[in-house]
Amino acid sequence: MNAQLEEPLATASQQDDYKYWAFISYSHQDEAWARWLHKSLETYKVPRKLVGRPLEIGTETGTVPRRIFPIFRDREELPGAADLGGKLKNALRQSRYLIVICSPKSAVSQWVNEEIKTYKALGREDRVLCLIVDGEPYASEKPESGLLECFPSAVRYRVDEAGELTTEKTEPIAADARKGKDGRVNAKFKLLAGILGVGYDELKQREKRRRALQQLRLASGIGALILLAVLTYLAVADKGLNVPGGESIRTMLDRHNASLLRPVKSEAEIRTHAVTLRKSLLEALLRGQTPEGWIASSLRPKVKKEFELWSHSQALSAAFGTPDRALEDQIRKFVVGLEAPFAPGLAIEKDGIKYGWISHPNETHTQAEPALWTAIALSKALGRPGLLTAEQRERAERQMAYTQEVLKLYHPLETAAPDGWNMFPRQKDLSLHNTYTTALALLALLEMRAAGVGWEGSAERRDALLNETAEWLINDYIDDSDPPGWKASGETTNEPIDGLTLQIYSELLRAEVEAGINLSATDKGKKIIEQMPRYLASTAARPLTFPVASGEFAAPIIDRDGKDSMDREAVGFLWYPWAINACVRWLDRAERQGAPMEERVRVRRALGHLVVGLGDEAVKKASEEWTFQDAETLYGMAAIPPPG
């Protein structure tokens, strides 16, 4: 024997604490197995419930660790089989176990054999663990089998204290990683069970439970990631971004009123804010009022105050329609303005024909709109309880009769089919009705009905005229355009006008409730009801800078001197006031009719955006611009009931 192997070996009681949990002995040709085993053992996490359990290795004691670390594998085969070297001997002494990777290569490796003999000579034969990766145990004893031996001789036989092989056979502790045997994973657990001093079945079951828990955690983690991804996708869709299926997702969220990124203002918040906005709008109209009682056409500071009957009557209509009783004293200040249209020389008559009022200062032609707004203002005043004295009421009724006489000039036809209204007097083509004028006429008739004012003293004639006007507007609806709506007659474009469409939506909803107009009686009416909520809901995305549509209308007429002429008028159609008014009236209908929840949520979202989101900016702008902007904004907001 080599001199170095004759050195006395330290006993267990003489050595220091172990440095390594195991020493892996293997043939260089089995290095892949050695690398796998080394990594598998060092990275294995001992089950938590086993950690700290008493661990007995021979006469030594300790506790089960969290990790089987370190494992010694740092060596390469040396030429010859003589000297292990001091480093390897120390590593063997400092290792609790020796794991031999058994294969036909290691069985004939003198180096592996020497490591086993050295380790056994330390008195640790019971700590030699084998991992069979190839060959057959004890095949050398059955040469007729033709199989190759996998156990080195130092594994098969005992070693004496001098490190020499004896003839006494042993039964090594072995785990079999071969296919059809334990397999790689189970073989690893058998080795771990031997190192940790626990039963293989116990370790295996704990590992199964841990694996199941890990899989559960993994599944939970994956589920959480999927849920996060789903929630993120829902949030992106809820935000309104264009993603696949986004519209369906938003519909689902709105159906359950579950949107977080598209908030819906409460009814109480909308009503409360509307009161503040109406107060500001009314105060701005009062600032535009002159000592004589008429309201200037512009509210801009430092602009000369001019009288324009159209905007003046609009302002009175809005003031008298304000629903807030706390503002009654301010509203009463506008009563004096009812006299302005009837001042001497303001209304034009010739040859017994009442033409009415010119549309704007410095013009000479008359048209229906100033007369219609005057009729609306008178109706609002007559219908507001306690506003007028008996004398004022009597005077307003006479003024209404005069105004209706004027209006007859703009509704000249009496045919079996429903007729609309004309913008200009004595048109050469009396059937050239104007959609905007007809819409304003419907509003005037609705206000007359609400105030209990008849047409030429007849409630039946008023209601018949109201029904006819509404029917004409329903038939004039363009349902196959995108978006649908109404265009103003006389316009060259076929595109519906946004502000006009919103105004007529509002009026037809009101006519349905107050005058019994059946919108579902015709296909056009059904289309109006079907398409309206989507149109209203779209206003939730509008900024205040959304374009205001305008139109220029013209018609050949016979003027007051009996000559052929051409009358023209440009109209700007504000969308903001009528969007508010239509949303309020549609929501009232939706509540009665049980409309789908997603439609109600979307329209209420639009209303909250218009009133609470844009309201302050809208009112500030309207209060500093043309009077008609302030008046229409106030008129539109009057549909929102006060709180309580």
XYZ file of C-alpha atoms in Angstrom, residues 147-508:
362
model
C -23.881 -8.160 -17.935
C -21.381 -5.603 -16.708
C -20.738 -5.081 -13.027
C -21.705 -1.669 -11.647
C -20.392 -1.970 -8.050
C -16.731 -1.274 -7.383
C -15.098 -4.064 -5.326
C -14.841 -1.749 -2.291
C -18.636 -1.496 -2.372
C -19.158 -5.248 -2.571
C -16.734 -6.150 0.249
C -15.914 -4.852 3.668
C -12.722 -2.909 4.387
C -10.619 -3.416 7.479
C -9.122 -0.691 9.664
C -5.974 -0.676 7.549
C -8.020 0.123 4.457
C -7.635 -3.308 2.889
C -10.432 -5.256 1.246
C -11.634 -8.341 3.037
C -13.463 -11.325 1.640
C -16.604 -10.494 3.624
C -19.441 -9.347 1.379
C -21.666 -6.377 2.179
C -25.183 -5.303 1.271
C -24.760 -1.658 0.248
C -27.546 0.897 0.565
C -28.417 1.610 -3.047
C -30.823 3.751 -5.013
C -31.409 2.671 -8.608
C -31.778 5.502 -11.131
C -32.052 3.175 -14.116
C -35.145 3.159 -16.286
C -37.630 0.593 -15.077
C -36.218 0.772 -11.541
C -36.507 3.642 -9.070
C -35.929 6.228 -11.737
C -33.937 9.377 -11.371
C -36.348 11.309 -9.092
C -37.155 8.467 -6.700
C -33.497 7.500 -6.533
C -32.680 11.038 -5.445
C -35.276 10.821 -2.667
C -33.862 7.514 -1.447
C -30.461 9.125 -1.102
C -31.947 12.115 0.679
C -33.862 9.840 3.037
C -30.613 8.106 3.942
C -28.771 11.397 4.493
C -31.549 12.958 6.576
C -32.336 9.817 8.528
C -36.023 9.820 7.609
C -38.174 7.192 5.984
C -38.301 7.236 2.208
C -42.105 7.051 2.163
C -42.401 9.923 4.608
C -40.062 12.076 2.543
C -41.808 11.103 -0.663
C -45.264 11.920 0.726
C -44.084 15.220 2.111
C -42.543 16.006 -1.235
C -45.800 15.145 -2.975
C -47.685 17.452 -0.649
C -45.132 20.169 -1.183
C -45.309 19.712 -4.926
C -49.080 19.881 -4.757
C -48.825 23.055 -2.704
C -46.297 24.493 -5.136
C -48.576 23.643 -8.029
C -51.443 25.243 -6.177
C -49.350 28.326 -5.559
C -48.221 28.318 -9.155
C -51.784 27.918 -10.320
C -52.827 30.671 -7.943
C -50.028 32.875 -9.227
C -50.939 32.158 -12.814
C -54.569 32.735 -11.914
C -53.633 36.028 -10.281
C -51.660 37.053 -13.357
C -54.552 36.063 -15.593
C -56.939 37.955 -13.327
C -54.625 40.974 -13.396
C -54.436 40.747 -17.177
C -58.207 40.454 -17.396
C -58.701 43.373 -15.011
C -56.174 45.428 -16.966
C -57.955 44.607 -20.196
C -61.289 45.449 -18.593
C -59.838 48.745 -17.361
C -58.509 49.587 -20.819
C -61.888 48.753 -22.342
C -63.703 50.613 -19.554
C -61.575 53.652 -20.227
C -63.071 53.693 -23.697
C -60.002 52.670 -25.704
C -60.622 50.773 -28.906
C -59.733 47.168 -28.090
C -61.291 43.951 -29.442
C -64.556 43.324 -27.642
C -64.327 46.702 -25.909
C -67.871 47.741 -26.724
C -69.268 44.466 -25.375
C -67.228 44.877 -22.191
C -68.453 48.427 -21.684
C -72.008 47.282 -22.260
C -71.607 44.561 -19.641
C -70.119 47.011 -17.124
C -72.832 49.566 -17.752
C -75.520 46.896 -17.480
C -74.385 46.341 -13.902
C -73.443 49.990 -13.277
C -69.933 48.734 -12.503
C -67.735 51.141 -14.448
C -64.863 52.660 -12.464
C -63.128 54.708 -15.141
C -66.278 56.190 -16.682
C -68.003 57.489 -13.551
C -71.702 58.248 -13.403
C -72.748 61.265 -11.371
C -75.570 60.778 -8.915
C -78.952 62.383 -9.534
C -78.546 64.427 -6.337
C -75.174 65.787 -7.487
C -76.570 66.728 -10.883
C -79.619 68.463 -9.415
C -77.603 70.367 -6.816
C -75.057 71.601 -9.333
C -77.783 72.621 -11.781
C -79.234 75.018 -9.182
C -75.909 76.855 -8.913
C -75.545 77.024 -12.694
C -79.080 78.348 -13.217
C -78.522 81.045 -10.621
C -75.388 82.254 -12.438
C -77.140 82.239 -15.822
C -80.115 84.174 -14.468
C -77.847 86.765 -12.852
C -76.068 87.268 -16.177
C -79.398 87.964 -17.915
C -80.243 90.490 -15.226
C -76.945 92.250 -15.874
C -77.978 92.522 -19.520
C -81.336 94.090 -18.662
C -81.789 97.792 -19.370
C -83.838 100.212 -17.202
C -86.604 99.979 -19.801
C -86.866 96.238 -19.191
C -85.546 94.850 -22.462
C -82.482 92.602 -22.506
C -79.497 93.432 -24.668
C -78.535 91.070 -27.465
C -75.012 90.692 -26.051
C -73.749 90.119 -22.509
C -70.192 90.983 -23.393
C -68.720 93.704 -21.163
C -68.185 97.108 -22.756
C -70.327 96.207 -25.773
C -73.105 98.599 -26.778
C -76.457 97.254 -25.663
C -78.768 96.694 -28.602
C -82.310 95.395 -28.635
C -83.057 92.220 -30.559
C -86.495 90.721 -30.049
C -85.387 87.171 -30.903
C -82.812 86.899 -28.085
C -84.890 89.120 -25.767
C -87.842 86.736 -25.913
C -85.507 83.759 -25.551
C -84.153 85.295 -22.351
C -87.661 85.873 -20.960
C -88.639 82.291 -21.824
C -85.620 80.941 -19.965
C -86.119 83.162 -16.936
C -89.819 82.332 -16.573
C -89.064 78.617 -16.954
C -86.458 78.507 -14.167
C -87.770 75.920 -11.652
C -85.990 77.281 -8.567
C -88.506 79.006 -6.294
C -85.681 80.572 -4.307
C -84.996 82.764 -7.359
C -88.586 84.035 -7.628
C -87.709 87.628 -6.738
C -85.089 87.778 -9.495
C -87.440 86.124 -11.984
C -90.170 88.673 -11.312
C -87.810 91.426 -12.493
C -88.171 90.138 -16.038
C -91.979 90.640 -16.197
C -91.569 94.194 -17.409
C -89.830 92.817 -20.476
C -93.085 91.313 -21.744
C -94.056 94.806 -22.945
C -91.037 95.285 -25.182
C -92.282 93.346 -28.265
C -95.486 95.341 -28.266
C -94.010 98.802 -28.054
C -95.477 101.159 -30.698
C -93.940 100.669 -34.139
C -92.003 97.509 -33.284
C -94.424 94.979 -34.750
C -94.825 95.378 -38.506
C -98.237 95.481 -40.191
C -99.262 96.413 -43.718
C -102.517 96.214 -45.572
C -104.133 94.409 -42.657
C -101.436 91.696 -42.579
C -99.563 91.211 -39.298
C -95.991 90.366 -40.325
C -94.558 90.313 -36.829
C -91.026 91.280 -35.965
C -87.708 91.645 -37.755
C -85.106 89.089 -36.760
C -82.102 91.358 -36.067
C -81.336 95.074 -35.736
C -80.783 96.991 -38.974
C -82.701 94.410 -41.023
C -86.069 94.815 -42.697
C -87.417 91.287 -43.192
C -89.563 89.492 -40.673
C -89.606 85.809 -39.902
C -91.252 83.295 -37.601
C -88.594 82.839 -34.902
C -89.001 86.145 -32.978
C -92.770 85.596 -32.915
C -92.425 81.991 -31.769
C -90.067 82.899 -28.919
C -92.441 85.700 -27.913
C -95.272 83.154 -27.773
C -93.072 80.893 -25.646
C -92.193 83.751 -23.267
C -95.865 84.719 -22.857
C -96.837 81.078 -22.256
C -94.122 80.657 -19.625
C -95.279 83.825 -17.854
C -98.945 82.821 -17.959
C -98.176 79.317 -16.747
C -95.972 80.284 -13.794
C -98.123 80.434 -10.625
C -98.120 83.806 -8.863
C -95.840 85.540 -11.349
C -98.373 87.894 -12.941
C -100.955 90.124 -11.349
C -104.509 89.956 -12.665
C -103.923 93.051 -14.772
C -100.625 91.700 -16.132
C -102.277 88.393 -16.946
C -105.097 90.058 -18.869
C -102.585 92.089 -20.846
C -100.416 89.015 -21.562
C -103.461 87.144 -22.885
C -104.206 89.987 -25.349
C -100.561 89.981 -26.383
C -100.731 86.222 -26.928
C -103.756 86.618 -29.188
C -101.844 89.180 -31.257
C -98.776 86.913 -31.441
C -100.878 83.955 -32.606
C -102.352 86.146 -35.328
C -98.795 86.825 -36.491
C -97.902 83.135 -36.373
C -100.773 82.170 -38.663
C -98.769 83.803 -41.476
C -96.061 81.142 -41.012
C -98.452 78.174 -41.049
C -100.520 79.035 -44.104
C -101.543 75.586 -45.340
C -104.514 73.587 -44.169
C -104.252 70.181 -45.851
C -105.164 66.616 -44.955
C -101.501 65.688 -44.670
C -99.531 67.086 -41.715
C -97.917 70.401 -42.538
C -94.836 72.057 -41.155
C -94.108 75.706 -40.539
C -92.377 78.275 -42.745
C -89.529 80.506 -41.709
C -90.478 83.436 -43.961
C -93.825 85.162 -44.578
C -95.637 84.871 -47.918
C -93.250 82.336 -49.420
C -93.852 81.712 -53.106
C -93.729 77.984 -52.335
C -95.879 77.594 -49.247
C -95.007 73.898 -48.958
C -91.303 74.707 -48.422
C -91.498 74.102 -44.688
C -88.508 74.687 -42.449
C -87.547 72.017 -39.937
C -86.084 74.433 -37.407
C -89.115 76.723 -37.525
C -91.399 73.700 -37.187
C -89.400 72.485 -34.167
C -89.698 75.906 -32.545
C -93.414 75.929 -33.299
C -93.808 72.579 -31.539
C -92.033 74.032 -28.514
C -94.371 77.045 -28.514
C -97.449 74.802 -28.745
C -96.159 72.625 -25.880
C -95.669 75.732 -23.723
C -99.158 76.967 -24.592
C -100.587 73.610 -23.600
C -98.633 73.568 -20.311
C -99.952 77.073 -19.525
C -103.541 76.200 -20.482
C -103.479 78.645 -23.389
C -105.579 77.691 -26.413
C -104.984 78.463 -30.079
C -107.329 81.313 -30.898
C -109.097 80.417 -27.682
C -109.513 76.736 -28.559
C -107.690 73.964 -26.688
C -108.865 71.462 -29.320
C -107.416 73.545 -32.169
C -104.164 73.945 -30.249
C -103.850 70.195 -29.635
C -104.694 69.375 -33.246
C -102.023 71.810 -34.420
C -99.561 70.356 -31.910
C -100.195 66.803 -33.119
C -99.878 67.838 -36.744
C -96.593 69.648 -36.076
C -95.143 66.693 -34.171
C -96.211 64.261 -36.886
C -94.543 66.363 -39.569
C -91.268 66.357 -37.584
C -91.422 62.595 -37.031
C -91.892 62.036 -40.783
C -88.984 64.396 -41.509
C -86.545 62.269 -39.469
C -83.559 60.824 -41.350
C -82.973 57.405 -39.804
C -80.462 55.959 -42.288
C -77.693 58.531 -41.880
C -74.776 58.334 -39.490
C -75.580 59.905 -37.162
C -79.336 59.988 -37.675
C -81.346 63.154 -37.118
C -82.927 66.154 -38.811
C -81.537 68.501 -41.389
C -83.006 71.938 -41.773
C -85.190 72.286 -44.868
C -83.694 74.562 -47.453
C -80.148 73.499 -46.652
C -78.018 72.152 -49.473
C -76.395 69.527 -47.253
C -78.071 66.231 -46.467
C -76.218 65.871 -43.195
C -78.402 66.099 -40.069
C -77.717 69.100 -37.860
C -76.553 68.120 -34.377
C -78.060 70.875 -32.228
C -81.340 70.767 -34.135
C -81.554 66.989 -33.718
C -81.023 67.226 -29.961
C -83.669 69.949 -29.702
C -86.273 67.890 -31.561
C -85.434 64.775 -29.542
C -86.175 66.799 -26.410
C -89.417 68.214 -27.739
C -90.796 64.880 -28.983
